[in-house]
PDB file of C-alpha atoms in Angstrom:
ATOM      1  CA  UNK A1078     -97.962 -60.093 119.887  1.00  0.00           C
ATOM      2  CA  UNK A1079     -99.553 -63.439 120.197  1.00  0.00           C
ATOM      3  CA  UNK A1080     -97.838 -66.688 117.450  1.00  0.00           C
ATOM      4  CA  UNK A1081    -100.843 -67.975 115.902  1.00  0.00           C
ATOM      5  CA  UNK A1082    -100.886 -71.686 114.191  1.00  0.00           C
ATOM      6  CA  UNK A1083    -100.736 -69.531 110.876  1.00  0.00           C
ATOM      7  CA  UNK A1084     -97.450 -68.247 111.651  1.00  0.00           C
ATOM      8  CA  UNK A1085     -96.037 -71.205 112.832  1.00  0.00           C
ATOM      9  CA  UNK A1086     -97.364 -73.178 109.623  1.00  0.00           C
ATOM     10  CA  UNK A1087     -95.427 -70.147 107.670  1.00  0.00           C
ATOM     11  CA  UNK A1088     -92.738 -70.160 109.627  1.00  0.00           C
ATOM     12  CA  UNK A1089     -92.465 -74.150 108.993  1.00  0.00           C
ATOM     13  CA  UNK A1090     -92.770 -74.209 105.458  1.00  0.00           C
ATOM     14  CA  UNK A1091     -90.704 -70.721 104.795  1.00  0.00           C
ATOM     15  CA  UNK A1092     -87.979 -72.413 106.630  1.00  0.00           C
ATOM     16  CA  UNK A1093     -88.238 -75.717 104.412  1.00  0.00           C
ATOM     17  CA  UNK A1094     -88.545 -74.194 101.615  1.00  0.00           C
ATOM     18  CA  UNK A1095     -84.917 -72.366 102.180  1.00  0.00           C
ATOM     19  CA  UNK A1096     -83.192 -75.249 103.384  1.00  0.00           C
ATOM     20  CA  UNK A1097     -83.951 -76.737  99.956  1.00  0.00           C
ATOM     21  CA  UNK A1098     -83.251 -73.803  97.821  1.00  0.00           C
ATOM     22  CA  UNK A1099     -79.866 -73.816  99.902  1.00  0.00           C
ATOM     23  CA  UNK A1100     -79.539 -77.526  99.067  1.00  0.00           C
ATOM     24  CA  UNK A1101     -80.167 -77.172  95.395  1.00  0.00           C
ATOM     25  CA  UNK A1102     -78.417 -73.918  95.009  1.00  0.00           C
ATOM     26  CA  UNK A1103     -74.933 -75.691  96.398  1.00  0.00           C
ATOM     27  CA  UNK A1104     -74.452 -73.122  99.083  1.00  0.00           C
ATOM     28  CA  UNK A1105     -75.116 -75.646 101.608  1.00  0.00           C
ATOM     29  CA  UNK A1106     -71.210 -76.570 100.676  1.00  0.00           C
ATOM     30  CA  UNK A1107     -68.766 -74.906 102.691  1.00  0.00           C
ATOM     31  CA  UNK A1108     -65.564 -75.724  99.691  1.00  0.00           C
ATOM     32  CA  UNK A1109     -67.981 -74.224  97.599  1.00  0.00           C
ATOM     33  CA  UNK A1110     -68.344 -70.875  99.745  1.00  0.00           C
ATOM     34  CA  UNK A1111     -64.543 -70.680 100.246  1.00  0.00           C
ATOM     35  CA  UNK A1112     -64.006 -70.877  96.622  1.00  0.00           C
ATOM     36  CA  UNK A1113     -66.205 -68.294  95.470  1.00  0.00           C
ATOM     37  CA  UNK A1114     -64.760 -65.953  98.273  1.00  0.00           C
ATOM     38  CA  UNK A1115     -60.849 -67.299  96.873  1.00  0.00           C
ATOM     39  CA  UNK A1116     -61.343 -64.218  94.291  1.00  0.00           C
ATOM     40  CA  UNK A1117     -57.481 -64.799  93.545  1.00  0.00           C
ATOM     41  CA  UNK A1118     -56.979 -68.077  93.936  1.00  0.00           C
ATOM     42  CA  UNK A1119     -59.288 -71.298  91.745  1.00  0.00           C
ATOM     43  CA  UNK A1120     -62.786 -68.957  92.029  1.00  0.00           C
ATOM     44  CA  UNK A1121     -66.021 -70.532  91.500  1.00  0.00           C
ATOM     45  CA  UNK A1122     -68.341 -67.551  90.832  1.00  0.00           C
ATOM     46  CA  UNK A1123     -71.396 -69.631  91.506  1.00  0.00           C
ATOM     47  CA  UNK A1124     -72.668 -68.205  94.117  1.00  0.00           C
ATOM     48  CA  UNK A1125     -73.346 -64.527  92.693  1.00  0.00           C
ATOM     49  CA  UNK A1126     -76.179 -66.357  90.657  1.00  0.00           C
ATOM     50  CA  UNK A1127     -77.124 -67.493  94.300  1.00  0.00           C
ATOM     51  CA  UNK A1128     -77.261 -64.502  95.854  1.00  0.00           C
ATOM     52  CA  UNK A1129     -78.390 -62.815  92.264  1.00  0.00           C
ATOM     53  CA  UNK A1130     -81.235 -65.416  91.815  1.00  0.00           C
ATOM     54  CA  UNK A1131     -82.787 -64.492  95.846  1.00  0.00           C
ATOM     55  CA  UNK A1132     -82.483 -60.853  95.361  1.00  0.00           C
ATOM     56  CA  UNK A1133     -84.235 -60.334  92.374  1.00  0.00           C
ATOM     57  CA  UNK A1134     -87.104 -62.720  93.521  1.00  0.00           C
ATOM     58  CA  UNK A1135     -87.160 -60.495  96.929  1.00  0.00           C
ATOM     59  CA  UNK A1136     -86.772 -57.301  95.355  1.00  0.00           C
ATOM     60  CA  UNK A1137     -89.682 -58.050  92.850  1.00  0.00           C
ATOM     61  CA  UNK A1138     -91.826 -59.115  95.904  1.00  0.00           C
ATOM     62  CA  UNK A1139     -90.829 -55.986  97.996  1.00  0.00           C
ATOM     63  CA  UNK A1140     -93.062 -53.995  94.900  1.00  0.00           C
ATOM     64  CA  UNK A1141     -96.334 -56.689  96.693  1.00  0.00           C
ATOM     65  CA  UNK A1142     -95.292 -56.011 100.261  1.00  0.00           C
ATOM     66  CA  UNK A1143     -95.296 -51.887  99.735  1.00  0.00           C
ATOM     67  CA  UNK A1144     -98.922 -52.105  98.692  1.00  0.00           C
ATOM     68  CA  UNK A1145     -99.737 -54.733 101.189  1.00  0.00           C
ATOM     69  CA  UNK A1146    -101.352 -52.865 104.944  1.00  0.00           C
ATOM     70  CA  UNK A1147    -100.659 -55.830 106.825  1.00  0.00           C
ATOM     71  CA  UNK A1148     -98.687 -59.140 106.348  1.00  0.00           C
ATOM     72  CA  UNK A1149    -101.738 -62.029 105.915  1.00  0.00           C
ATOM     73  CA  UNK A1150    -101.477 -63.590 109.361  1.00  0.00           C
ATOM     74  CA  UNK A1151    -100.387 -60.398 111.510  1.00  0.00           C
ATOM     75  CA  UNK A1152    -101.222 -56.583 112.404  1.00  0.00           C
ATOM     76  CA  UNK A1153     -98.196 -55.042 111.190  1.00  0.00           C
ATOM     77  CA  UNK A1154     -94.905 -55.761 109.000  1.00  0.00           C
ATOM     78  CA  UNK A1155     -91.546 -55.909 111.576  1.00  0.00           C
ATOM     79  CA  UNK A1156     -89.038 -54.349 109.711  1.00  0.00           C
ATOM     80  CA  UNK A1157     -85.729 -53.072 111.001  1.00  0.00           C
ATOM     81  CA  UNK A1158     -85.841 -49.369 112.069  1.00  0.00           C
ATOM     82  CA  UNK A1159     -82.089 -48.600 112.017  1.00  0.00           C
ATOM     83  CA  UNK A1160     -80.931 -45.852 109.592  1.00  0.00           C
ATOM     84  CA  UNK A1161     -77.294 -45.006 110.158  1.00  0.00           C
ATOM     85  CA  UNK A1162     -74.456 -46.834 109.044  1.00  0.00           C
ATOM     86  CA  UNK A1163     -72.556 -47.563 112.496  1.00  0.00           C
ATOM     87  CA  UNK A1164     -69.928 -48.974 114.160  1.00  0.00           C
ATOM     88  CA  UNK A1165     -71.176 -52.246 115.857  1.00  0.00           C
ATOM     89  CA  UNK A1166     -72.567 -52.560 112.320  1.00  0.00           C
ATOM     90  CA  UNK A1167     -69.353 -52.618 110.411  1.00  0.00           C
ATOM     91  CA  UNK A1168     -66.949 -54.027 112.801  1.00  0.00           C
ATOM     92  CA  UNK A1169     -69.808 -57.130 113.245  1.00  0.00           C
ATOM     93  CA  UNK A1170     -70.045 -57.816 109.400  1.00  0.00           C
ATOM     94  CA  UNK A1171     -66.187 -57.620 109.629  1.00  0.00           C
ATOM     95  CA  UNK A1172     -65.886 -59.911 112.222  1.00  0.00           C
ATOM     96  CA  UNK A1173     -68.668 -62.243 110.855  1.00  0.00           C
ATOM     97  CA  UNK A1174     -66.708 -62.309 107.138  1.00  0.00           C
ATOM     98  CA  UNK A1175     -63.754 -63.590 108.948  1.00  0.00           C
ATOM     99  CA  UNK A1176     -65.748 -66.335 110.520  1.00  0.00           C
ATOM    100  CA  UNK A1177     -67.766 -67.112 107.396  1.00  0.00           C
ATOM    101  CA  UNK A1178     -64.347 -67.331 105.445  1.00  0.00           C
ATOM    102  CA  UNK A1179     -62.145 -69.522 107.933  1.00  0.00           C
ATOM    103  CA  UNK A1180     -65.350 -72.410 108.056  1.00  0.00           C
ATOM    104  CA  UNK A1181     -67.113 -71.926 104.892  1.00  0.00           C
ATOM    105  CA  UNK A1182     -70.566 -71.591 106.781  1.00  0.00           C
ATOM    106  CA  UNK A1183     -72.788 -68.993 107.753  1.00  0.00           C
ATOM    107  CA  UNK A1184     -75.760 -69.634 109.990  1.00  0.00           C
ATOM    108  CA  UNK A1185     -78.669 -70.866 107.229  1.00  0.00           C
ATOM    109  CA  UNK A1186     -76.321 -73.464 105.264  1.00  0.00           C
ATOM    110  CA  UNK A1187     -74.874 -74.193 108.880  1.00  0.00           C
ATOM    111  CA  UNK A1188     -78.297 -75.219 110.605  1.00  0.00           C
ATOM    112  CA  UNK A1189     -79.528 -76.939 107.142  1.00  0.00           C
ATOM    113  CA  UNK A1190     -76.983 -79.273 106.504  1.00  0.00           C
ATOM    114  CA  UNK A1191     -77.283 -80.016 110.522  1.00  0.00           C
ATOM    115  CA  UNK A1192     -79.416 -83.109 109.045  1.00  0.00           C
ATOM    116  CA  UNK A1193     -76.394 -84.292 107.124  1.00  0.00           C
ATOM    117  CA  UNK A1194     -75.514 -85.661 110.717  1.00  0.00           C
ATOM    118  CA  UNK A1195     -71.684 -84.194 110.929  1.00  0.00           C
ATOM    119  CA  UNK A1196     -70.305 -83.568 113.932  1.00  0.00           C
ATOM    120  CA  UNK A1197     -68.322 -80.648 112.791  1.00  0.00           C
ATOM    121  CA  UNK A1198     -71.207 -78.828 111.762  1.00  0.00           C
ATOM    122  CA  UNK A1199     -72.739 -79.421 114.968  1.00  0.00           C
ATOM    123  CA  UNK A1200     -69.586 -77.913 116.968  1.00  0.00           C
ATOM    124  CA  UNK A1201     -69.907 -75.218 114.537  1.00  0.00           C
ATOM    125  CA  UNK A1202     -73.691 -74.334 115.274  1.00  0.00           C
ATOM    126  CA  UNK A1203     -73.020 -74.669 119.053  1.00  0.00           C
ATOM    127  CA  UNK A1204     -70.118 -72.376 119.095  1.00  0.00           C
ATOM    128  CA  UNK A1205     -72.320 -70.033 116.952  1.00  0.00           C
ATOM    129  CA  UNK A1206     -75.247 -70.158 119.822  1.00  0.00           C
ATOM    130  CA  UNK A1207     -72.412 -69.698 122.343  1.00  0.00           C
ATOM    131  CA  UNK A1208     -71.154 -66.407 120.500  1.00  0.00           C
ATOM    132  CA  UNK A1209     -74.393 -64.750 119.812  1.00  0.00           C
ATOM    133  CA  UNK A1210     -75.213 -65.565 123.258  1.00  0.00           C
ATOM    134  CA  UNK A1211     -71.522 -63.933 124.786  1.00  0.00           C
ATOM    135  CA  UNK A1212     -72.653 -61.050 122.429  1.00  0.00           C
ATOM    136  CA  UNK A1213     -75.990 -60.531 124.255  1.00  0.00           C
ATOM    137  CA  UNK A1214     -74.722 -60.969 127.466  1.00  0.00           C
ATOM    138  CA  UNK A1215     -71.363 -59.000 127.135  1.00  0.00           C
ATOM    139  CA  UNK A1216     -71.072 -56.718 124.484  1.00  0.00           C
ATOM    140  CA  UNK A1217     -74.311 -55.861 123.273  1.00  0.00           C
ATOM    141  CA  UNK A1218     -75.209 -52.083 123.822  1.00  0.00           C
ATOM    142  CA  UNK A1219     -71.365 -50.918 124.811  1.00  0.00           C
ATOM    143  CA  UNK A1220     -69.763 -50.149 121.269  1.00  0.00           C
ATOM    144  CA  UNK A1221     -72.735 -47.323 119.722  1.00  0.00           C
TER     145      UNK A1221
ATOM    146  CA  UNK B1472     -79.183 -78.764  84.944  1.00  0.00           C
ATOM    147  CA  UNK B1473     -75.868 -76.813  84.607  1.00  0.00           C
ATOM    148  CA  UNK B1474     -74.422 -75.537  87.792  1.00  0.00           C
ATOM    149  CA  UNK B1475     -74.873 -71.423  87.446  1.00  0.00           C
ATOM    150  CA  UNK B1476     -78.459 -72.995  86.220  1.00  0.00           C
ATOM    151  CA  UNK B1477     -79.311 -74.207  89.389  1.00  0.00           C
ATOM    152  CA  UNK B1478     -77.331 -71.931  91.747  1.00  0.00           C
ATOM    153  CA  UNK B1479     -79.496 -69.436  89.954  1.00  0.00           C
ATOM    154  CA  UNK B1480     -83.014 -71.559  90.597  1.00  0.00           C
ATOM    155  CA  UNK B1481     -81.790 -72.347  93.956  1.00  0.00           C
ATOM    156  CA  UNK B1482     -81.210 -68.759  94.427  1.00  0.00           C
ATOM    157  CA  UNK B1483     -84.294 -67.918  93.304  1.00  0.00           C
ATOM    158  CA  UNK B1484     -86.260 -70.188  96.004  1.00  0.00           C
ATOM    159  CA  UNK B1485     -84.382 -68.654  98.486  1.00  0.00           C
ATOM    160  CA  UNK B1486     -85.497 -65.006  97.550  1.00  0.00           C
ATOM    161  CA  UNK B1487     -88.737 -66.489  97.605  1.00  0.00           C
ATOM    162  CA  UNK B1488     -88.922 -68.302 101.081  1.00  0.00           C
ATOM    163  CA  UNK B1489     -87.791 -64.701 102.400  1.00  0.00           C
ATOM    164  CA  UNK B1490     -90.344 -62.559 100.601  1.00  0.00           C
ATOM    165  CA  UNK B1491     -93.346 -65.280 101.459  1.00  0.00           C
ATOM    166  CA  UNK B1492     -92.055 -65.016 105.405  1.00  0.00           C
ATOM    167  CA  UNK B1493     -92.459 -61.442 105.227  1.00  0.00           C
ATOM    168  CA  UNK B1494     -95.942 -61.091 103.137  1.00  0.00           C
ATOM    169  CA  UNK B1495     -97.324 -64.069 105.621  1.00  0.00           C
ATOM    170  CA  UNK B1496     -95.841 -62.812 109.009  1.00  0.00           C
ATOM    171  CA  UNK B1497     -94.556 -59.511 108.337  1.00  0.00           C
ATOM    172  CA  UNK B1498     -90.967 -60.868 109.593  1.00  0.00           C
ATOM    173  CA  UNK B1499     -87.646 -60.333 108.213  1.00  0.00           C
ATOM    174  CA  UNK B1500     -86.106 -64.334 107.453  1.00  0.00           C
ATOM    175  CA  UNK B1501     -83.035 -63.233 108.512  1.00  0.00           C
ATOM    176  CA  UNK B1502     -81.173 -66.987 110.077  1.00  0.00           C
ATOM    177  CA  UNK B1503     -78.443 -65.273 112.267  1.00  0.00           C
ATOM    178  CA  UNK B1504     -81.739 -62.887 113.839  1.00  0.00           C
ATOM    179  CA  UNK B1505     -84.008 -66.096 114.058  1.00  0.00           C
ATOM    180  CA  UNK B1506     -81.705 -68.287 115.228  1.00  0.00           C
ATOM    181  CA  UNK B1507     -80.278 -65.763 117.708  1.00  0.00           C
ATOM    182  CA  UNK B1508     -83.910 -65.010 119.353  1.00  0.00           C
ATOM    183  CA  UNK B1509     -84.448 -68.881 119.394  1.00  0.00           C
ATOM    184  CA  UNK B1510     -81.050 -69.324 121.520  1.00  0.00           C
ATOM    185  CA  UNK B1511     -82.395 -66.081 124.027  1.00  0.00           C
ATOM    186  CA  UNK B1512     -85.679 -68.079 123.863  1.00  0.00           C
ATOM    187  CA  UNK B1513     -88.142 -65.357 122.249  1.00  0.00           C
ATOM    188  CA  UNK B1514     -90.887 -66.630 120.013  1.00  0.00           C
ATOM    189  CA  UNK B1515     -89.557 -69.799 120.749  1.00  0.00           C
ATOM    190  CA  UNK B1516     -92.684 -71.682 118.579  1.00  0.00           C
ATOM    191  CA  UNK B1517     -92.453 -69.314 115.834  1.00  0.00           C
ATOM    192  CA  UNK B1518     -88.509 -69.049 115.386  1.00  0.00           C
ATOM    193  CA  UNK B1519     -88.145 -73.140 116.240  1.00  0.00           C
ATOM    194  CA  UNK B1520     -90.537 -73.846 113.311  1.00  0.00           C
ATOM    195  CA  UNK B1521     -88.707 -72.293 110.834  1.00  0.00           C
ATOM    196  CA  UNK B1522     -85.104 -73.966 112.169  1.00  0.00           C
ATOM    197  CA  UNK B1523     -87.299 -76.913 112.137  1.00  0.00           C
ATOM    198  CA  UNK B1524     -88.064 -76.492 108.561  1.00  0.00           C
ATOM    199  CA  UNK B1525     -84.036 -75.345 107.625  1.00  0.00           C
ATOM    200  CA  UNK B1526     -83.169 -78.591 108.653  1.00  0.00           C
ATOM    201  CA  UNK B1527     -85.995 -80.748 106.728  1.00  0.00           C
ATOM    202  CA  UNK B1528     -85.232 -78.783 103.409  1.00  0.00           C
ATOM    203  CA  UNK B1529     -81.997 -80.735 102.481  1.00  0.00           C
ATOM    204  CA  UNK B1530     -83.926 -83.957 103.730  1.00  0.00           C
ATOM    205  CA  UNK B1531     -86.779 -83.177 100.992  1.00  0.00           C
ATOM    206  CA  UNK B1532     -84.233 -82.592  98.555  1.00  0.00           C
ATOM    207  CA  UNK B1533     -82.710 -85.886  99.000  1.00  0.00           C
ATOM    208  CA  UNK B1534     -86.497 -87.427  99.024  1.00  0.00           C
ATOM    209  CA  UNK B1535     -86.448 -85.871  95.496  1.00  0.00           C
ATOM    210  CA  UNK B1536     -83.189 -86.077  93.648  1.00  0.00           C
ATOM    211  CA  UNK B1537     -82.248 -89.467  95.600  1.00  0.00           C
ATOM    212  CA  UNK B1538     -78.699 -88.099  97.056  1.00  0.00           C
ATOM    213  CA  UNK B1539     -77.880 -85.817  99.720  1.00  0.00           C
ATOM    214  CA  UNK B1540     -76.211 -81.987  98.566  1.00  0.00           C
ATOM    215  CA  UNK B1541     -72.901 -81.966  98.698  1.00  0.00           C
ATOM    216  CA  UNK B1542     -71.039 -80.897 102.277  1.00  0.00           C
ATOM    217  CA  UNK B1543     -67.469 -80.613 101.826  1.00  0.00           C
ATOM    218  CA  UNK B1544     -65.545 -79.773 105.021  1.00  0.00           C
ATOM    219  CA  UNK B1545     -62.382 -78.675 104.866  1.00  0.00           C
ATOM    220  CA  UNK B1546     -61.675 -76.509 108.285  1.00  0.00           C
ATOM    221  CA  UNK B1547     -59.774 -78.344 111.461  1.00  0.00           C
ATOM    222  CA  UNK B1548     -61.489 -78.257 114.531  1.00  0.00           C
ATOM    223  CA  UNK B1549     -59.704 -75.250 116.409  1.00  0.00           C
ATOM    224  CA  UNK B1550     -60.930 -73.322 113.092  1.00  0.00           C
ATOM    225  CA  UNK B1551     -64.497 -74.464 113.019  1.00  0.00           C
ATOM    226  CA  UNK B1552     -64.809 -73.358 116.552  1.00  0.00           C
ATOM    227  CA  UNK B1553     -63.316 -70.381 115.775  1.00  0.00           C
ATOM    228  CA  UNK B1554     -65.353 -69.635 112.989  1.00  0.00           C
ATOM    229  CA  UNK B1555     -68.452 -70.286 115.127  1.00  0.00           C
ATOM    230  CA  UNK B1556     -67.621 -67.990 117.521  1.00  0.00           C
ATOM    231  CA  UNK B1557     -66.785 -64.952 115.191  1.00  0.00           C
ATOM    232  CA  UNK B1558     -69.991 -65.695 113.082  1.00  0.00           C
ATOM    233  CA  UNK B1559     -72.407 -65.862 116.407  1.00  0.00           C
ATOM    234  CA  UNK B1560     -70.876 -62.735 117.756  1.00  0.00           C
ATOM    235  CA  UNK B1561     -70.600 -60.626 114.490  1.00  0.00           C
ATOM    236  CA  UNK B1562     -73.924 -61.602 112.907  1.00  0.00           C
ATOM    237  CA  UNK B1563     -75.352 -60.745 116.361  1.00  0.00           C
ATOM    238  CA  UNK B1564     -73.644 -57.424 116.422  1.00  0.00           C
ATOM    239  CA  UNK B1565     -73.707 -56.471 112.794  1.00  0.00           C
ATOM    240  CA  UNK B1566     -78.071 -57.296 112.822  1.00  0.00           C
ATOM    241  CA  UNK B1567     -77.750 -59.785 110.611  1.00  0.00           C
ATOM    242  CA  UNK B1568     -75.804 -62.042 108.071  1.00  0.00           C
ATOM    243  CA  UNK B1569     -75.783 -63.165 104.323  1.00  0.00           C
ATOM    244  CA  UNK B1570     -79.479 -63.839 104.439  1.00  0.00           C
ATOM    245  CA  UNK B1571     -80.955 -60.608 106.241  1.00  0.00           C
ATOM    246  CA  UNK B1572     -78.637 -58.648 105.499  1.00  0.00           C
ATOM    247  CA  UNK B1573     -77.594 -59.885 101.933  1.00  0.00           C
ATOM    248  CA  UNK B1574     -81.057 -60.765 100.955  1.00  0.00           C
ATOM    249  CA  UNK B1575     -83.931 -59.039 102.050  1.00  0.00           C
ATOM    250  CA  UNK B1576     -81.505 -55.848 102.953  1.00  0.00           C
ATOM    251  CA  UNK B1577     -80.355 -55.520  99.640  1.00  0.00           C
ATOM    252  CA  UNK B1578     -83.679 -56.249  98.173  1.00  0.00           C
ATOM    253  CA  UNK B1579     -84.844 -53.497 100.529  1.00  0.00           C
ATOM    254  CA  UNK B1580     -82.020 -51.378  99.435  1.00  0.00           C
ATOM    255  CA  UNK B1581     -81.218 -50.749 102.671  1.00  0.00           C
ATOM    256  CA  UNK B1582     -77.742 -48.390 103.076  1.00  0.00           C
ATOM    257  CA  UNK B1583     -76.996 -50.773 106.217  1.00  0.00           C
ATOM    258  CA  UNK B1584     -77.366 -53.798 104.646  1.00  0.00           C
ATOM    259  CA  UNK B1585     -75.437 -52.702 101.694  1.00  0.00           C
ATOM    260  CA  UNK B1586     -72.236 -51.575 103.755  1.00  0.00           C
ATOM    261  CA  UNK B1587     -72.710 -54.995 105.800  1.00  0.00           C
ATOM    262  CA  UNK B1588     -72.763 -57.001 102.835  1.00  0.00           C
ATOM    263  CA  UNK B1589     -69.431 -55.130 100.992  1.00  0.00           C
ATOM    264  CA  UNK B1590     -67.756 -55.114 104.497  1.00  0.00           C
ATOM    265  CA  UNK B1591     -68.649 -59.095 105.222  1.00  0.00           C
ATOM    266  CA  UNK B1592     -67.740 -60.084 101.422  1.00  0.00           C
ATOM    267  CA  UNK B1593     -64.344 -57.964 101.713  1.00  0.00           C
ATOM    268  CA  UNK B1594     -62.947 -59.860 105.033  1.00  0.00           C
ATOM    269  CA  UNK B1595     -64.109 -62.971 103.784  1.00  0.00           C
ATOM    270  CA  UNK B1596     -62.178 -62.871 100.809  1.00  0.00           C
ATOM    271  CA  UNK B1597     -59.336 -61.564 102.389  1.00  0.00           C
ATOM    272  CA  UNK B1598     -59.117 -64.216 104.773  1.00  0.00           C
ATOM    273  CA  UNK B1599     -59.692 -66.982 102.374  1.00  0.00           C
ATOM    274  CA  UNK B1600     -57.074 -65.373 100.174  1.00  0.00           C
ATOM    275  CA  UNK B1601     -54.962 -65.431 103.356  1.00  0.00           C
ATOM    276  CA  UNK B1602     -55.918 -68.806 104.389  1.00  0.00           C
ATOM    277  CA  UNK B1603     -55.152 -70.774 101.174  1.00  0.00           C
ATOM    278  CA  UNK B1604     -52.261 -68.523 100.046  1.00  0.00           C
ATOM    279  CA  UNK B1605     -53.220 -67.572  97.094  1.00  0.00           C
ATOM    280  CA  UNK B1606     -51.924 -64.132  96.844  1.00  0.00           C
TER     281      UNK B1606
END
């Protein structure tokens, strides 16, 4: 399928428009991350009302996108197709819970606060690249 | 505004960048998926734009409230490269992260993205716990 301006201009201003709900939510702080995953340790629980506050926006637009035929600038809504609960599924959120724990980051609050300008974050979002990419290359396909 | 108050409204804009992706593209604003077909250079325009526009949000919030959000980093190097690693291969081979996965997934009520989301949030805590000691 052919990217029209449209989607770019969407794509633009979707992604904007998360990297400042990021910023204002405080998620964009890795301490913060840690400490609401420290469950037993000095918890800050702010980031259920995070989480909380995107799901329930998401979930009441989901009721718009079930009546919709088509997304506005496309044929036809990609969704994922996947049913079954699997193993590459569950040992890759495993794996990706241990790597969101030991930095603090996952990959939105990661490539947001790239405009901070730390160098840390950059070495993180490189090393990210370089693992998805050794999972394309390497692994992808041989554990299902 | 209190903290929950505007972890809750930041939340909120969140849920709604992700819903308005999908109604306007029919695309699932999943980072870890966006970023991932960016690196393997597929729909490099499309998927660029939106990184593009990641990386302007905390810029327009600092246009608005004056500072920059907060950034704490507390990880050593070794770790952070670590951490990168196990986040770009799991997200990769779990089909998503906290935002496909523990957004529109769960706002989807998708049984994968459920079982993601408990498994992802289970060995994160546990290796925070384990990491600062607090058990």
């Amino acid at each position: 399928m052919k990217t029209t301006v449209q989607q770019i201009g969407a794509a633009l201003f979707c992604g904007a428009l998360f990297g400042f709900g990021l910023s204002l939510s405080g998620m964009l702080d890795p301490a913060r991350v840690q400490g609401f995953l420290d469950i037993f340790g000095a918890w800050d629980p702010s980031l259920i009302f995070v989480l909380g506050g995107a799901v329930t926006v998401a979930f009441a637009g989901m009721g718009l996108v079930r009546r919709m035929g088509h997304p506005v600038f496309a044929d036809s809504f990609q969704l994922p197709t996947k049913t079954k609960v699997d193993m590459p599924l569950i040992l890759g959120s495993a794996l990706f819970g241990i790597g969101w724990g030991l930095g603090g980051f996952c990959p939105g609050p990661a490539l947001a606060s790239l405009s901070l300008g730390y160098g840390t974050v950059a070495i993180f979002v490189v090393t990210m690249a370089v693992g998805m990419i050794l999972h394309d290359r390497l692994l992808a396909g041989r554990l299902s | 505004m209190s903290p929950y108050l505007q972890s809750l409204a930041g939340g909120g804009l969140i849920g709604l960048s992700a819903i308005l992706y999908l109604i306007l593209t029919g695309r699932i604003a999943g980072i870890s998926g966006i970023f991932g077909r960016l690196v393997q250079g597929s729909s490099a325009a499309l998927n660029g734009a939106f990184v593009v526009g990641l990386v302007l949000g905390p810029m327009i919030y600092r246009a608005g409230f004056g500072s920059w959000p907060v950034v704490t980093i507390t990880a050593s190097l070794p770790l952070v490269i670590v951490a990168g690693l196990l986040v770009g291969i799991g997200s990769r081979m779990g089909s998503g992260c906290t935002s496909g996965h523990g957004v529109l997934g769960l706002a989807r009520l998708s049984p994968r993205s459920m079982a993601a989301v408990a498994t992802f949030l289970a060995t994160g805590m546990l290796t925070v716990t384990l990491l600062r000691g607090s058990l």
